[in-house]
PDB file of C-alpha atoms in Angstrom:
ATOM      1  CA  THR Y 195      -8.552  18.985   9.866  1.00  0.00           C
ATOM      2  CA  LYS Y 196      -6.848  21.396  12.298  1.00  0.00           C
ATOM      3  CA  ASP Y 197      -3.260  21.699  13.471  1.00  0.00           C
ATOM      4  CA  ASN Y 198      -1.738  23.907  17.019  1.00  0.00           C
ATOM      5  CA  ASP Y 199      -0.927  26.288  14.708  1.00  0.00           C
ATOM      6  CA  GLY Y 200      -4.515  27.265  13.216  1.00  0.00           C
ATOM      7  CA  ASN Y 201      -3.896  25.580  10.122  1.00  0.00           C
ATOM      8  CA  ILE Y 202      -7.575  24.680   8.716  1.00  0.00           C
ATOM      9  CA  PHE Y 203      -8.008  22.086   5.457  1.00  0.00           C
ATOM     10  CA  LYS Y 204     -10.935  20.409   4.872  1.00  0.00           C
ATOM     11  CA  SER Y 205     -10.600  16.578   5.635  1.00  0.00           C
ATOM     12  CA  ALA Y 206     -11.150  15.470   2.106  1.00  0.00           C
ATOM     13  CA  TYR Y 207      -8.558  14.154  -0.509  1.00  0.00           C
ATOM     14  CA  SER Y 208      -8.347  13.413  -4.618  1.00  0.00           C
ATOM     15  CA  LYS Y 209      -5.749  11.525  -7.016  1.00  0.00           C
ATOM     16  CA  HIS Y 210      -6.706  14.183  -9.815  1.00  0.00           C
ATOM     17  CA  SER Y 211      -5.839  18.076  -9.622  1.00  0.00           C
ATOM     18  CA  ASN Y 212      -7.716  20.143 -10.112  1.00  0.00           C
ATOM     19  CA  SER Y 213      -5.985  23.264 -12.257  1.00  0.00           C
ATOM     20  CA  TYR Y 214      -8.561  26.229 -10.652  1.00  0.00           C
ATOM     21  CA  LEU Y 215      -7.171  25.730  -7.698  1.00  0.00           C
ATOM     22  CA  LYS Y 216      -4.085  26.347  -5.438  1.00  0.00           C
ATOM     23  CA  GLU Y 217      -3.278  22.914  -4.161  1.00  0.00           C
ATOM     24  CA  THR Y 218      -0.353  20.773  -2.549  1.00  0.00           C
ATOM     25  CA  ASN Y 219       1.260  17.804  -3.947  1.00  0.00           C
ATOM     26  CA  LEU Y 220       1.473  15.136  -1.330  1.00  0.00           C
ATOM     27  CA  VAL Y 221       3.212  11.660  -2.620  1.00  0.00           C
ATOM     28  CA  ILE Y 222       2.565   8.745   0.051  1.00  0.00           C
ATOM     29  CA  ASP Y 223       4.016   5.420  -0.712  1.00  0.00           C
ATOM     30  CA  GLY Y 224       4.514   6.353  -4.180  1.00  0.00           C
ATOM     31  CA  GLU Y 225       0.797   7.718  -4.530  1.00  0.00           C
ATOM     32  CA  LYS Y 226       0.081  10.996  -5.692  1.00  0.00           C
ATOM     33  CA  TYR Y 227      -2.440  12.751  -3.398  1.00  0.00           C
ATOM     34  CA  TYR Y 228      -4.384  16.455  -3.416  1.00  0.00           C
ATOM     35  CA  VAL Y 229      -5.599  17.339  -0.403  1.00  0.00           C
ATOM     36  CA  GLY Y 230      -8.269  19.683   0.649  1.00  0.00           C
ATOM     37  CA  TYR Y 231     -10.933  18.798  -1.692  1.00  0.00           C
ATOM     38  CA  GLY Y 232     -12.278  15.459  -3.187  1.00  0.00           C
ATOM     39  CA  HIS Y 233     -13.124  12.271  -1.566  1.00  0.00           C
ATOM     40  CA  SER Y 234     -14.332  12.644   2.242  1.00  0.00           C
ATOM     41  CA  THR Y 235     -15.677  10.777   4.943  1.00  0.00           C
ATOM     42  CA  THR Y 236     -16.738   9.487   8.094  1.00  0.00           C
ATOM     43  CA  ASP Y 237     -15.085   6.512   8.448  1.00  0.00           C
ATOM     44  CA  TYR Y 238     -16.091   4.120  11.002  1.00  0.00           C
ATOM     45  CA  ASN Y 239     -12.581   1.928  11.544  1.00  0.00           C
ATOM     46  CA  LYS Y 240     -10.036   5.162  11.300  1.00  0.00           C
ATOM     47  CA  SER Y 241      -6.873   2.622  11.727  1.00  0.00           C
ATOM     48  CA  ASN Y 242      -6.792   1.382   8.285  1.00  0.00           C
ATOM     49  CA  SER Y 243      -8.234   5.024   7.178  1.00  0.00           C
ATOM     50  CA  THR Y 244      -6.583   6.477   4.125  1.00  0.00           C
ATOM     51  CA  ILE Y 245      -7.798   9.706   4.540  1.00  0.00           C
ATOM     52  CA  ASN Y 246      -6.788   9.519   7.943  1.00  0.00           C
ATOM     53  CA  LYS Y 247      -3.078   8.640   6.824  1.00  0.00           C
ATOM     54  CA  VAL Y 248      -3.163  11.447   3.757  1.00  0.00           C
ATOM     55  CA  CYS Y 249      -4.605  14.438   6.211  1.00  0.00           C
ATOM     56  CA  THR Y 250      -2.459  13.543   9.082  1.00  0.00           C
ATOM     57  CA  LEU Y 251       0.700  13.198   6.595  1.00  0.00           C
ATOM     58  CA  TYR Y 252      -0.348  16.165   4.984  1.00  0.00           C
ATOM     59  CA  SER Y 253      -0.740  18.093   8.495  1.00  0.00           C
ATOM     60  CA  ILE Y 254       2.911  17.099   9.253  1.00  0.00           C
ATOM     61  CA  ALA Y 255       4.355  17.914   6.082  1.00  0.00           C
ATOM     62  CA  SER Y 256       2.716  21.506   5.732  1.00  0.00           C
ATOM     63  CA  THR Y 257       3.751  22.265   9.003  1.00  0.00           C
ATOM     64  CA  GLN Y 258       7.351  21.128   8.798  1.00  0.00           C
ATOM     65  CA  LYS Y 259       9.843  23.902   9.038  1.00  0.00           C
ATOM     66  CA  THR Y 260      13.008  21.591   9.906  1.00  0.00           C
ATOM     67  CA  TYR Y 261      14.281  18.256   9.017  1.00  0.00           C
ATOM     68  CA  ASP Y 262      13.864  15.246  11.505  1.00  0.00           C
ATOM     69  CA  ILE Y 263      11.176  16.305  13.468  1.00  0.00           C
ATOM     70  CA  ASP Y 264       9.956  14.381  16.553  1.00  0.00           C
ATOM     71  CA  TYR Y 265       6.096  14.555  16.363  1.00  0.00           C
ATOM     72  CA  ILE Y 266       4.084  14.143  19.568  1.00  0.00           C
ATOM     73  CA  ILE Y 267       0.192  13.491  18.207  1.00  0.00           C
ATOM     74  CA  SER Y 268      -3.234  14.342  19.868  1.00  0.00           C
ATOM     75  CA  VAL Y 269      -6.287  12.015  18.182  1.00  0.00           C
ATOM     76  CA  GLY Y 270      -9.510  11.363  19.608  1.00  0.00           C
ATOM     77  CA  LEU Y 271     -12.124   8.846  18.658  1.00  0.00           C
ATOM     78  CA  PRO Y 272     -15.665   8.835  19.328  1.00  0.00           C
ATOM     79  CA  ILE Y 273     -16.518   7.654  22.731  1.00  0.00           C
ATOM     80  CA  SER Y 274     -18.509   4.534  21.353  1.00  0.00           C
ATOM     81  CA  GLN Y 275     -15.313   3.699  19.320  1.00  0.00           C
ATOM     82  CA  TYR Y 276     -12.457   4.660  22.249  1.00  0.00           C
ATOM     83  CA  SER Y 277     -12.198   1.260  24.220  1.00  0.00           C
ATOM     84  CA  THR Y 278     -12.240  -0.931  21.000  1.00  0.00           C
ATOM     85  CA  GLN Y 279      -9.914   0.977  18.547  1.00  0.00           C
ATOM     86  CA  LYS Y 280      -7.760   2.840  20.604  1.00  0.00           C
ATOM     87  CA  GLU Y 281      -4.709   0.467  20.644  1.00  0.00           C
ATOM     88  CA  ASN Y 282      -5.290  -0.229  16.746  1.00  0.00           C
ATOM     89  CA  LEU Y 283      -5.411   3.206  15.817  1.00  0.00           C
ATOM     90  CA  GLU Y 284      -2.219   4.259  17.828  1.00  0.00           C
ATOM     91  CA  LYS Y 285      -0.466   1.468  16.146  1.00  0.00           C
ATOM     92  CA  SER Y 286      -1.971   2.690  12.936  1.00  0.00           C
ATOM     93  CA  ILE Y 287      -0.367   6.420  13.193  1.00  0.00           C
ATOM     94  CA  LEU Y 288       3.202   5.297  14.500  1.00  0.00           C
ATOM     95  CA  ASP Y 289       3.565   3.016  11.276  1.00  0.00           C
ATOM     96  CA  TYR Y 290       3.318   6.106   9.606  1.00  0.00           C
ATOM     97  CA  ASN Y 291       7.101   6.448  10.267  1.00  0.00           C
ATOM     98  CA  ASN Y 292       7.683   3.910   7.614  1.00  0.00           C
ATOM     99  CA  SER Y 293       6.358   5.974   4.494  1.00  0.00           C
ATOM    100  CA  ASP Y 294       8.189   7.771   2.771  1.00  0.00           C
ATOM    101  CA  VAL Y 295       6.406  10.779   1.190  1.00  0.00           C
ATOM    102  CA  TYR Y 296       7.428  13.846  -0.120  1.00  0.00           C
ATOM    103  CA  PHE Y 297       5.677  17.218  -0.006  1.00  0.00           C
ATOM    104  CA  ASN Y 298       5.742  19.206  -3.250  1.00  0.00           C
ATOM    105  CA  GLY Y 299       8.573  17.372  -4.262  1.00  0.00           C
ATOM    106  CA  ARG Y 300      10.608  18.007  -1.451  1.00  0.00           C
ATOM    107  CA  LYS Y 301      11.193  14.401   0.236  1.00  0.00           C
ATOM    108  CA  MET Y 302       9.962  14.576   4.218  1.00  0.00           C
ATOM    109  CA  TYR Y 303      12.097  13.231   7.453  1.00  0.00           C
ATOM    110  CA  PHE Y 304       9.917  12.989  10.478  1.00  0.00           C
ATOM    111  CA  ASN Y 305       9.595  10.918  13.192  1.00  0.00           C
ATOM    112  CA  ILE Y 306       5.630  10.045  15.152  1.00  0.00           C
ATOM    113  CA  LYS Y 307       7.357   9.753  18.988  1.00  0.00           C
ATOM    114  CA  LYS Y 308       4.087   9.174  20.600  1.00  0.00           C
ATOM    115  CA  VAL Y 309       0.232   8.945  20.134  1.00  0.00           C
ATOM    116  CA  PHE Y 310      -2.117   9.875  22.422  1.00  0.00           C
ATOM    117  CA  VAL Y 311      -5.675   8.842  21.718  1.00  0.00           C
ATOM    118  CA  SER Y 312      -8.473   9.938  23.886  1.00  0.00           C
ATOM    119  CA  PRO Y 313     -11.826  10.402  23.510  1.00  0.00           C
ATOM    120  CA  GLN Y 314     -12.961  12.739  20.994  1.00  0.00           C
ATOM    121  CA  GLY Y 315     -12.943  16.358  22.695  1.00  0.00           C
ATOM    122  CA  LEU Y 316     -10.589  15.878  25.006  1.00  0.00           C
ATOM    123  CA  ALA Y 317      -7.749  15.656  22.682  1.00  0.00           C
ATOM    124  CA  SER Y 318      -8.428  19.940  22.130  1.00  0.00           C
ATOM    125  CA  ILE Y 319      -7.587  20.751  25.168  1.00  0.00           C
ATOM    126  CA  TYR Y 320      -4.332  19.186  24.630  1.00  0.00           C
ATOM    127  CA  ALA Y 321      -3.661  21.690  21.911  1.00  0.00           C
ATOM    128  CA  TYR Y 322      -3.831  24.394  24.536  1.00  0.00           C
ATOM    129  CA  LYS Y 323      -0.757  26.265  25.114  1.00  0.00           C
ATOM    130  CA  ASN Y 324      -0.943  27.118  28.750  1.00  0.00           C
ATOM    131  CA  LEU Y 325      -2.337  24.109  29.915  1.00  0.00           C
ATOM    132  CA  ASN Y 326      -1.256  24.746  33.383  1.00  0.00           C
ATOM    133  CA  GLU Y 327      -2.555  28.113  34.166  1.00  0.00           C
ATOM    134  CA  MET Y 328      -6.532  26.304  33.156  1.00  0.00           C
ATOM    135  CA  LEU Y 329      -8.560  27.065  36.383  1.00  0.00           C
ATOM    136  CA  GLY Y 330     -11.652  25.709  36.516  1.00  0.00           C
ATOM    137  CA  GLU Y 331     -14.249  23.579  34.673  1.00  0.00           C
ATOM    138  CA  TYR Y 332     -14.678  23.252  30.635  1.00  0.00           C
ATOM    139  CA  THR Y 333     -16.785  21.575  29.029  1.00  0.00           C
ATOM    140  CA  ILE Y 334     -15.451  20.375  25.519  1.00  0.00           C
ATOM    141  CA  ILE Y 335     -18.113  19.356  22.730  1.00  0.00           C
ATOM    142  CA  ASP Y 336     -16.890  18.333  19.440  1.00  0.00           C
ATOM    143  CA  ILE Y 337     -19.248  18.217  17.131  1.00  0.00           C
ATOM    144  CA  GLY Y 338     -18.069  15.271  14.317  1.00  0.00           C
ATOM    145  CA  GLY Y 339     -19.782  14.210  10.831  1.00  0.00           C
ATOM    146  CA  GLY Y 340     -21.373  11.487  12.827  1.00  0.00           C
ATOM    147  CA  THR Y 341     -21.329  11.748  16.092  1.00  0.00           C
ATOM    148  CA  ILE Y 342     -21.741  14.981  18.927  1.00  0.00           C
ATOM    149  CA  ASP Y 343     -18.943  14.133  22.036  1.00  0.00           C
ATOM    150  CA  SER Y 344     -18.837  15.960  25.145  1.00  0.00           C
ATOM    151  CA  CYS Y 345     -16.673  16.209  28.347  1.00  0.00           C
ATOM    152  CA  LEU Y 346     -16.385  17.980  31.476  1.00  0.00           C
ATOM    153  CA  VAL Y 347     -12.568  18.621  32.611  1.00  0.00           C
ATOM    154  CA  GLU Y 348     -11.867  19.647  35.383  1.00  0.00           C
TER     155      GLU Y 348
END
């Protein structure tokens, strides 16, 4: 998983501590998670995926510098799943607002204001800081856990 600050972590979690690793503690609705190792998946349906929720909330928590921040999240789905799962994934992520989240013992306050769901690969273009300066055509290739998606952006 990668955020727009350039932080990268393995999309995996465990409910058990690994004392050999420097780890952070994420608690969601009373359940403790250790992120970056352990359970990983390529679930077909990401709408109700625990790993999707854990990694999204970890990314928010680990980059949050002040309280009460509004977030706009851009995510992608494989093209074959886009039309059937788009609305459910958006609702599912917006529902994360109802989660009680602690990061390294600190209560997290956040608001996911908007979720943009697009075909995979295309979501990465929104992270580009100078989007208005992009001229020409760009091909985006996204190599995922079970799919390879590409799109042409003009």
